[in-house]
Amino acid sequence: MTKDGREEATTAEVPLERSTGPARTAGSGGPSTAGSGRTSAADSGRTSAAGSGRASAAGRGAGDETGSKALRELLDRSRHELARKPEPLRSKTKTDQRGASQRIAQRVARRTVGKLVSGTAVNTQPIPIITALKGTPYQAPVQASEPSEEEARMVLDLAADIAAIMMRAGAGTSDIEVSVIAACAACGLATAEVDLTSNTLVVHYSTSDGRLLTVMRVNRGESTHYAKLASVHKLVSDLVDGTLGFHEARNRLDAIRSQRRPYQEWFVTGSWGMMVGSLVMLLGGGAIAIGLGIAMAVLVFQLGKYIGRTSLPSFFIIVVQAAVATLIAMAAWNFGLVDAPQYLVAAGIVLLLPTQALFSAVQDALTNFPLTAAGRIIGVFMSFAGIISGLAVGLVCGRAIGLDPIEVLVPRTSIHVVAAIITMAAAAIVAMAGAVGMQATRRFILPAAVVGLASHITMMTLTMLDVDNVLASLLSATVAGFLSRPLALRLGAPAIVLTIPAIYTLLQGLSIFTAVYQIVAETDTTSFAVGLSALFSAIVANAALAVGAVLGNYLARPLQRKKATADKAAEEARGPESARGPDTVRGSETAPLERGPLTGGTG
């Protein structure tokens, strides 16, 4: 109660706001105390707790000690109650009060507008380079921890050396890229970038502190060596599986670099001769033609090797080889040694065709390597131009020295059982000779024969069904590519090791020779336009072989995933002791890459 008999308004029940008026002085006297209380009661809707506190302080200055103590107790009690009191529940928004259908429609609209606003920002973000391993034998690498700067440079050197060996040994661009990416990812460099052309490799890596490391390799020549390709493939597979450490990989790669060829030079030369002789038999030549084919191949091969020592461009070497093969066939025809000299020329053309370069060019074009594909296609075009020019030179020189022109019309014969068996045996020999000529190890010879035989049977069947030549070539090469990939991966090698020898049986040298002959030796029944059209069809048919081989490799990718799933299930069924696999390096109790990229023994 106040002195005038009225109740004093309590601040515990009425919320107070900060006073905006001028502060009252302490010397205002007793009436000011009562007036202060009335002001607090009248302005309780807009004064704050702090303003009330100042008002209480003014009251204390007036001498009302009892009232001030009670007011302070009430203020403290109200503050504690407000602190403990939970926040009032927010009222529902208009969206929450609507129906479920309206809320769903609004979410769909917001999502659609968000897509329109964002545009293609998600698609244009940098794609992780590890996604390039999808569908390859290295698609699930066991990644190590990120190495230090010095270790990262050593890993980049290892990956660049792997690429250099593969480039020189005859691997395709896509196979080289995925091998480099897999090696870097397995050693902890998952953010490395690879820039690869037909003869140059650059690998970039940025460390965690922003330092850029770059390693480059340049390939100045090719020397086909499929045994090295298989060894490098096995090394990268062991790195990806986590069964090989960095030091062991480095030692194994150094050993691969100095790996000797599996066959002597004379044996390889004999294999090329055997391949040409088998092609003559495959086309329908007799025994004398087969022997002349073998001798011609050996002579042409050695001649090209001898001229190559003079650093003469390959175009002129091919011209000389094709001209010599044509002259040999014309001489054999004029002397009555053979009845079908065109078979000799056709087999010689197959020997000179840039089969591997054509396959790699088509593969690069189909796997988003346009610059590398363009460079390879130019090389393939020059090789074809050299063959055509050599044939023309041989025909002109033969007629100039008095040799009669040879007959190029191929008689159409029916298919007999004995002839079919002979041609199938010849196709198998061609594939095996091609594997030896490409320096593949012995374990790839029989699989190459199987794949080559299957593709040849497909070609024979489609020919009997009067399927177009280009389509038949495409489908036959697809079978070869489809069978090559799983067999090669099971043997621990890239698919090209079996693909190239297998399609040697499908190459169409006879069509090229016939077209060139029609262009050079124009008669009443043939013209330049007819010969040019036939030449274009022959080149397209040979290009279709490369397209079909690449298509077959891609169609066989699901088989690889099924095999990997089956192997994983088998390892889980056998137990953890067999999870390491048969290729684990001896002396390593655990996978060394799990402890870091530069661990492991000395190999």
Coordinates of C-alpha atoms in Angstrom, one line a residue, residues 4 25 107 156 194 210 258 262 311 325 366 393 414-415 420 455 468 511 540 574 602:
D4 CA -2.4 7.8 -0.2
T25 CA 16.5 13.6 -10.5
R107 CA 7.0 -28.7 -53.9
L156 CA 53.9 -39.4 -61.2
V194 CA 46.2 -36.8 -67.7
G210 CA 48.6 -25.9 -53.9
S258 CA 64.4 -54.2 -70.2
P262 CA 59.9 -63.7 -76.5
S311 CA 65.8 -43.3 -92.0
A325 CA 55.3 -57.9 -104.3
L366 CA 35.0 -43.6 -80.8
V393 CA 54.2 -48.6 -109.7
S414 CA 31.1 -73.4 -104.4
I415 CA 31.8 -74.3 -100.7
A420 CA 36.0 -75.3 -95.7
S455 CA 35.5 -64.6 -86.7
D468 CA 26.8 -57.1 -97.9
S511 CA 39.6 -56.0 -102.9
V540 CA 35.4 -48.8 -95.9
R574 CA 36.6 -69.5 -49.4
T602 CA 62.2 -54.2 -52.6

